[in-house]
Amino acid sequence: YQLRTLRPDLDPALHDWLLGLLQSDPSQRPASASQALAMLTGKAEPLPTGPVRRGRSWWPTLLSLGYNIVAIGTLAAYLRWLLLGGRAG
């Protein structure tokens, strides 16, 4: 199956790289994403490892959680007031 039948304008180097990724024999495919990237770019670049840190602290999340708890509590109290017909219960 040739990818060029679907995309005749496909670069031959990209075509060969994609076919290399789709090989049915695992020994013919790149062993890792780094190896696949090296095959594509011609140079090995290390991929980031470990968790990605977004640089935000924990307090905005905690503050948002607190606001949501207060809002849900207020809504629940208002709905209870409506259901009881404005009577204190």
Tab-separated table of N, CA and C in Angstrom:
chain	number	residue	atom	x	y	z
A	1	TYR	N	0.845	-1.184	0.000
A	1	TYR	CA	0.000	0.000	0.000
A	1	TYR	C	0.881	1.236	0.000
A	2	GLN	N	0.675	2.100	-0.946
A	2	GLN	CA	1.506	3.287	-1.080
A	2	GLN	C	0.766	4.531	-0.621
A	3	LEU	N	1.387	5.278	0.245
A	3	LEU	CA	0.789	6.527	0.705
A	3	LEU	C	0.744	7.559	-0.419
A	4	ARG	N	1.632	7.418	-1.357
A	4	ARG	CA	1.680	8.389	-2.454
A	4	ARG	C	0.441	8.326	-3.336
A	5	THR	N	-0.296	7.208	-3.292
A	5	THR	CA	-1.537	7.164	-4.066
A	5	THR	C	-2.577	8.101	-3.458
A	6	LEU	N	-2.532	8.268	-2.121
A	6	LEU	CA	-3.451	9.195	-1.461
A	6	LEU	C	-2.944	10.628	-1.511
A	7	ARG	N	-1.636	10.783	-1.363
A	7	ARG	CA	-1.019	12.115	-1.351
A	7	ARG	C	0.161	12.138	-2.319
A	8	PRO	N	-0.079	12.395	-3.590
A	8	PRO	CA	1.026	12.401	-4.554
A	8	PRO	C	2.066	13.475	-4.262
A	9	ASP	N	1.687	14.534	-3.534
A	9	ASP	CA	2.618	15.617	-3.233
A	9	ASP	C	3.480	15.346	-2.001
A	10	LEU	N	3.339	14.162	-1.393
A	10	LEU	CA	4.076	13.808	-0.176
A	10	LEU	C	5.571	13.718	-0.458
A	11	ASP	N	6.352	14.354	0.394
A	11	ASP	CA	7.806	14.318	0.264
A	11	ASP	C	8.297	12.874	0.351
A	12	PRO	N	9.202	12.444	-0.528
A	12	PRO	CA	9.678	11.049	-0.494
A	12	PRO	C	10.334	10.658	0.829
A	13	ALA	N	11.064	11.595	1.452
A	13	ALA	CA	11.702	11.280	2.736
A	13	ALA	C	10.649	11.064	3.822
A	14	LEU	N	9.606	11.885	3.830
A	14	LEU	CA	8.527	11.723	4.801
A	14	LEU	C	7.772	10.426	4.541
A	15	HIS	N	7.573	10.110	3.270
A	15	HIS	CA	6.910	8.855	2.893
A	15	HIS	C	7.681	7.659	3.449
A	16	ASP	N	8.993	7.651	3.247
A	16	ASP	CA	9.813	6.536	3.738
A	16	ASP	C	9.800	6.467	5.258
A	17	TRP	N	9.800	7.634	5.928
A	17	TRP	CA	9.771	7.666	7.389
A	17	TRP	C	8.461	7.091	7.913
A	18	LEU	N	7.349	7.493	7.310
A	18	LEU	CA	6.046	6.982	7.734
A	18	LEU	C	5.938	5.474	7.516
A	19	LEU	N	6.436	5.002	6.375
A	19	LEU	CA	6.408	3.561	6.129
A	19	LEU	C	7.274	2.811	7.135
A	20	GLY	N	8.365	3.433	7.558
A	20	GLY	CA	9.202	2.824	8.584
A	20	GLY	C	8.472	2.680	9.911
A	21	LEU	N	7.639	3.664	10.235
A	21	LEU	CA	6.861	3.598	11.479
A	21	LEU	C	5.762	2.541	11.404
A	22	LEU	N	5.302	2.235	10.211
A	22	LEU	CA	4.177	1.312	10.027
A	22	LEU	C	4.600	-0.115	9.711
A	23	GLN	N	5.875	-0.418	9.832
A	23	GLN	CA	6.349	-1.774	9.546
A	23	GLN	C	5.676	-2.788	10.463
A	24	SER	N	5.290	-3.933	9.911
A	24	SER	CA	4.626	-4.958	10.727
A	24	SER	C	5.618	-5.686	11.629
A	25	ASP	N	6.878	-5.748	11.231
A	25	ASP	CA	7.905	-6.401	12.048
A	25	ASP	C	8.462	-5.383	13.043
A	26	PRO	N	8.289	-5.627	14.358
A	26	PRO	CA	8.760	-4.656	15.351
A	26	PRO	C	10.248	-4.336	15.260
A	27	SER	N	11.041	-5.279	14.798
A	27	SER	CA	12.477	-5.015	14.695
A	27	SER	C	12.791	-4.027	13.576
A	28	GLN	N	11.852	-3.801	12.679
A	28	GLN	CA	12.045	-2.861	11.583
A	28	GLN	C	11.548	-1.450	11.924
A	29	ARG	N	10.827	-1.315	13.049
A	29	ARG	CA	10.317	-0.014	13.490
A	29	ARG	C	11.295	0.622	14.473
A	30	PRO	N	11.222	1.934	14.657
A	30	PRO	CA	12.037	2.579	15.696
A	30	PRO	C	11.635	2.050	17.071
A	31	ALA	N	12.606	1.905	17.940
A	31	ALA	CA	12.355	1.355	19.272
A	31	ALA	C	11.764	2.384	20.235
A	32	SER	N	11.915	3.659	19.921
A	32	SER	CA	11.421	4.700	20.825
A	32	SER	C	11.047	5.937	20.026
A	33	ALA	N	10.377	6.863	20.701
A	33	ALA	CA	10.030	8.134	20.066
A	33	ALA	C	11.286	8.936	19.740
A	34	SER	N	12.300	8.836	20.588
A	34	SER	CA	13.559	9.540	20.327
A	34	SER	C	14.212	9.031	19.052
A	35	GLN	N	14.167	7.721	18.863
A	35	GLN	CA	14.750	7.134	17.662
A	35	GLN	C	13.944	7.541	16.419
A	36	ALA	N	12.629	7.586	16.534
A	36	ALA	CA	11.798	8.013	15.407
A	36	ALA	C	12.074	9.471	15.061
A	37	LEU	N	12.229	10.313	16.086
A	37	LEU	CA	12.546	11.714	15.856
A	37	LEU	C	13.908	11.860	15.199
A	38	ALA	N	14.862	11.073	15.649
A	38	ALA	CA	16.200	11.120	15.062
A	38	ALA	C	16.157	10.697	13.598
A	39	MET	N	15.328	9.697	13.277
A	39	MET	CA	15.187	9.282	11.885
A	39	MET	C	14.584	10.402	11.041
A	40	LEU	N	13.662	11.144	11.597
A	40	LEU	CA	12.982	12.200	10.855
A	40	LEU	C	13.871	13.428	10.676
A	41	THR	N	14.521	13.850	11.742
A	41	THR	CA	15.295	15.088	11.700
A	41	THR	C	16.755	14.879	11.346
A	42	GLY	N	17.222	13.664	11.498
A	42	GLY	CA	18.628	13.404	11.234
A	42	GLY	C	19.520	13.686	12.426
A	43	LYS	N	18.941	14.097	13.535
A	43	LYS	CA	19.733	14.326	14.743
A	43	LYS	C	18.938	13.861	15.955
A	44	ALA	N	19.639	13.302	16.892
A	44	ALA	CA	18.984	12.786	18.099
A	44	ALA	C	18.772	13.922	19.080
A	45	GLU	N	17.527	14.118	19.465
A	45	GLU	CA	17.189	15.119	20.472
A	45	GLU	C	16.474	14.414	21.610
A	46	PRO	N	16.937	14.593	22.834
A	46	PRO	CA	16.276	13.912	23.947
A	46	PRO	C	14.869	14.462	24.167
A	47	LEU	N	13.948	13.573	24.434
A	47	LEU	CA	12.584	13.972	24.753
A	47	LEU	C	12.468	14.228	26.246
A	48	PRO	N	11.600	15.130	26.666
A	48	PRO	CA	11.439	15.378	28.101
A	48	PRO	C	10.896	14.147	28.810
A	49	THR	N	11.387	13.924	30.008
A	49	THR	CA	10.924	12.801	30.808
A	49	THR	C	10.404	13.327	32.132
A	50	GLY	N	9.583	12.533	32.782
A	50	GLY	CA	9.051	12.916	34.082
A	50	GLY	C	7.831	13.799	33.943
A	51	PRO	N	7.249	14.163	35.072
A	51	PRO	CA	6.041	14.981	35.032
A	51	PRO	C	6.342	16.397	34.544
A	52	VAL	N	5.386	16.970	33.837
A	52	VAL	CA	5.536	18.328	33.344
A	52	VAL	C	5.025	19.286	34.407
A	53	ARG	N	5.856	20.199	34.795
A	53	ARG	CA	5.475	21.188	35.808
A	53	ARG	C	4.994	22.438	35.108
A	54	ARG	N	3.839	22.884	35.438
A	54	ARG	CA	3.257	24.036	34.773
A	54	ARG	C	3.690	25.355	35.395
A	55	GLY	N	4.363	25.310	36.508
A	55	GLY	CA	4.857	26.520	37.114
A	55	GLY	C	3.837	27.239	37.989
A	56	ARG	N	2.681	26.621	38.205
A	56	ARG	CA	1.676	27.250	39.063
A	56	ARG	C	1.780	26.664	40.457
A	57	SER	N	1.386	27.459	41.411
A	57	SER	CA	1.392	26.961	42.782
A	57	SER	C	0.033	26.342	43.106
A	58	TRP	N	-0.078	25.780	44.271
A	58	TRP	CA	-1.287	25.060	44.678
A	58	TRP	C	-2.394	25.978	45.154
A	59	TRP	N	-2.079	27.195	45.570
A	59	TRP	CA	-3.099	28.018	46.218
A	59	TRP	C	-4.224	28.457	45.293
A	60	PRO	N	-4.009	28.761	43.992
A	60	PRO	CA	-5.166	29.120	43.157
A	60	PRO	C	-6.174	27.970	43.027
A	61	THR	N	-5.686	26.759	42.971
A	61	THR	CA	-6.574	25.602	42.895
A	61	THR	C	-7.377	25.468	44.183
A	62	LEU	N	-6.717	25.640	45.314
A	62	LEU	CA	-7.397	25.548	46.601
A	62	LEU	C	-8.429	26.670	46.755
A	63	LEU	N	-8.076	27.860	46.321
A	63	LEU	CA	-8.996	28.988	46.393
A	63	LEU	C	-10.222	28.747	45.510
A	64	SER	N	-9.998	28.234	44.316
A	64	SER	CA	-11.104	27.919	43.415
A	64	SER	C	-12.014	26.851	44.011
A	65	LEU	N	-11.423	25.847	44.633
A	65	LEU	CA	-12.211	24.805	45.289
A	65	LEU	C	-13.069	25.401	46.412
A	66	GLY	N	-12.501	26.297	47.190
A	66	GLY	CA	-13.245	26.945	48.263
A	66	GLY	C	-14.420	27.748	47.734
A	67	TYR	N	-14.187	28.513	46.657
A	67	TYR	CA	-15.283	29.277	46.045
A	67	TYR	C	-16.395	28.350	45.571
A	68	ASN	N	-16.027	27.246	44.960
A	68	ASN	CA	-17.033	26.303	44.460
A	68	ASN	C	-17.834	25.683	45.601
A	69	ILE	N	-17.185	25.359	46.686
A	69	ILE	CA	-17.898	24.786	47.844
A	69	ILE	C	-18.900	25.794	48.395
A	70	VAL	N	-18.483	27.055	48.522
A	70	VAL	CA	-19.385	28.092	49.017
A	70	VAL	C	-20.554	28.288	48.056
A	71	ALA	N	-20.287	28.306	46.758
A	71	ALA	CA	-21.350	28.499	45.770
A	71	ALA	C	-22.353	27.353	45.799
A	72	ILE	N	-21.872	26.126	45.901
A	72	ILE	CA	-22.771	24.967	45.948
A	72	ILE	C	-23.598	24.992	47.231
A	73	GLY	N	-22.974	25.341	48.336
A	73	GLY	CA	-23.701	25.443	49.600
A	73	GLY	C	-24.776	26.514	49.557
A	74	THR	N	-24.453	27.655	48.966
A	74	THR	CA	-25.424	28.731	48.833
A	74	THR	C	-26.589	28.310	47.943
A	75	LEU	N	-26.286	27.672	46.829
A	75	LEU	CA	-27.329	27.193	45.927
A	75	LEU	C	-28.217	26.157	46.619
A	76	ALA	N	-27.616	25.254	47.363
A	76	ALA	CA	-28.397	24.231	48.065
A	76	ALA	C	-29.317	24.879	49.101
A	77	ALA	N	-28.812	25.863	49.815
A	77	ALA	CA	-29.649	26.551	50.815
A	77	ALA	C	-30.792	27.302	50.135
A	78	TYR	N	-30.531	27.943	49.009
A	78	TYR	CA	-31.573	28.668	48.288
A	78	TYR	C	-32.638	27.707	47.761
A	79	LEU	N	-32.204	26.570	47.190
A	79	LEU	CA	-33.172	25.591	46.695
A	79	LEU	C	-34.008	25.017	47.828
A	80	ARG	N	-33.402	24.800	48.983
A	80	ARG	CA	-34.159	24.289	50.129
A	80	ARG	C	-35.176	25.332	50.575
A	81	TRP	N	-34.788	26.608	50.581
A	81	TRP	CA	-35.694	27.688	50.945
A	81	TRP	C	-36.886	27.749	49.977
A	82	LEU	N	-36.585	27.586	48.655
A	82	LEU	CA	-37.660	27.603	47.674
A	82	LEU	C	-38.619	26.413	47.852
A	83	LEU	N	-38.066	25.248	48.107
A	83	LEU	CA	-38.886	24.050	48.262
A	83	LEU	C	-39.764	24.113	49.501
A	84	LEU	N	-39.311	24.782	50.524
A	84	LEU	CA	-40.079	24.901	51.744
A	84	LEU	C	-41.023	26.110	51.705
A	85	GLY	N	-41.067	26.784	50.579
A	85	GLY	CA	-41.972	27.913	50.440
A	85	GLY	C	-41.572	29.129	51.220
A	86	GLY	N	-40.285	29.332	51.437
A	86	GLY	CA	-39.815	30.506	52.130
A	86	GLY	C	-39.831	30.366	53.641
A	87	ARG	N	-40.207	29.189	54.126
A	87	ARG	CA	-40.213	28.981	55.585
A	87	ARG	C	-38.830	28.533	56.039
A	88	ALA	N	-38.492	28.910	57.230
A	88	ALA	CA	-37.249	28.432	57.831
A	88	ALA	C	-37.472	26.994	58.267
A	89	GLY	N	-36.468	26.182	58.109
A	89	GLY	CA	-36.743	24.811	58.424
A	89	GLY	C	-35.780	24.177	59.284
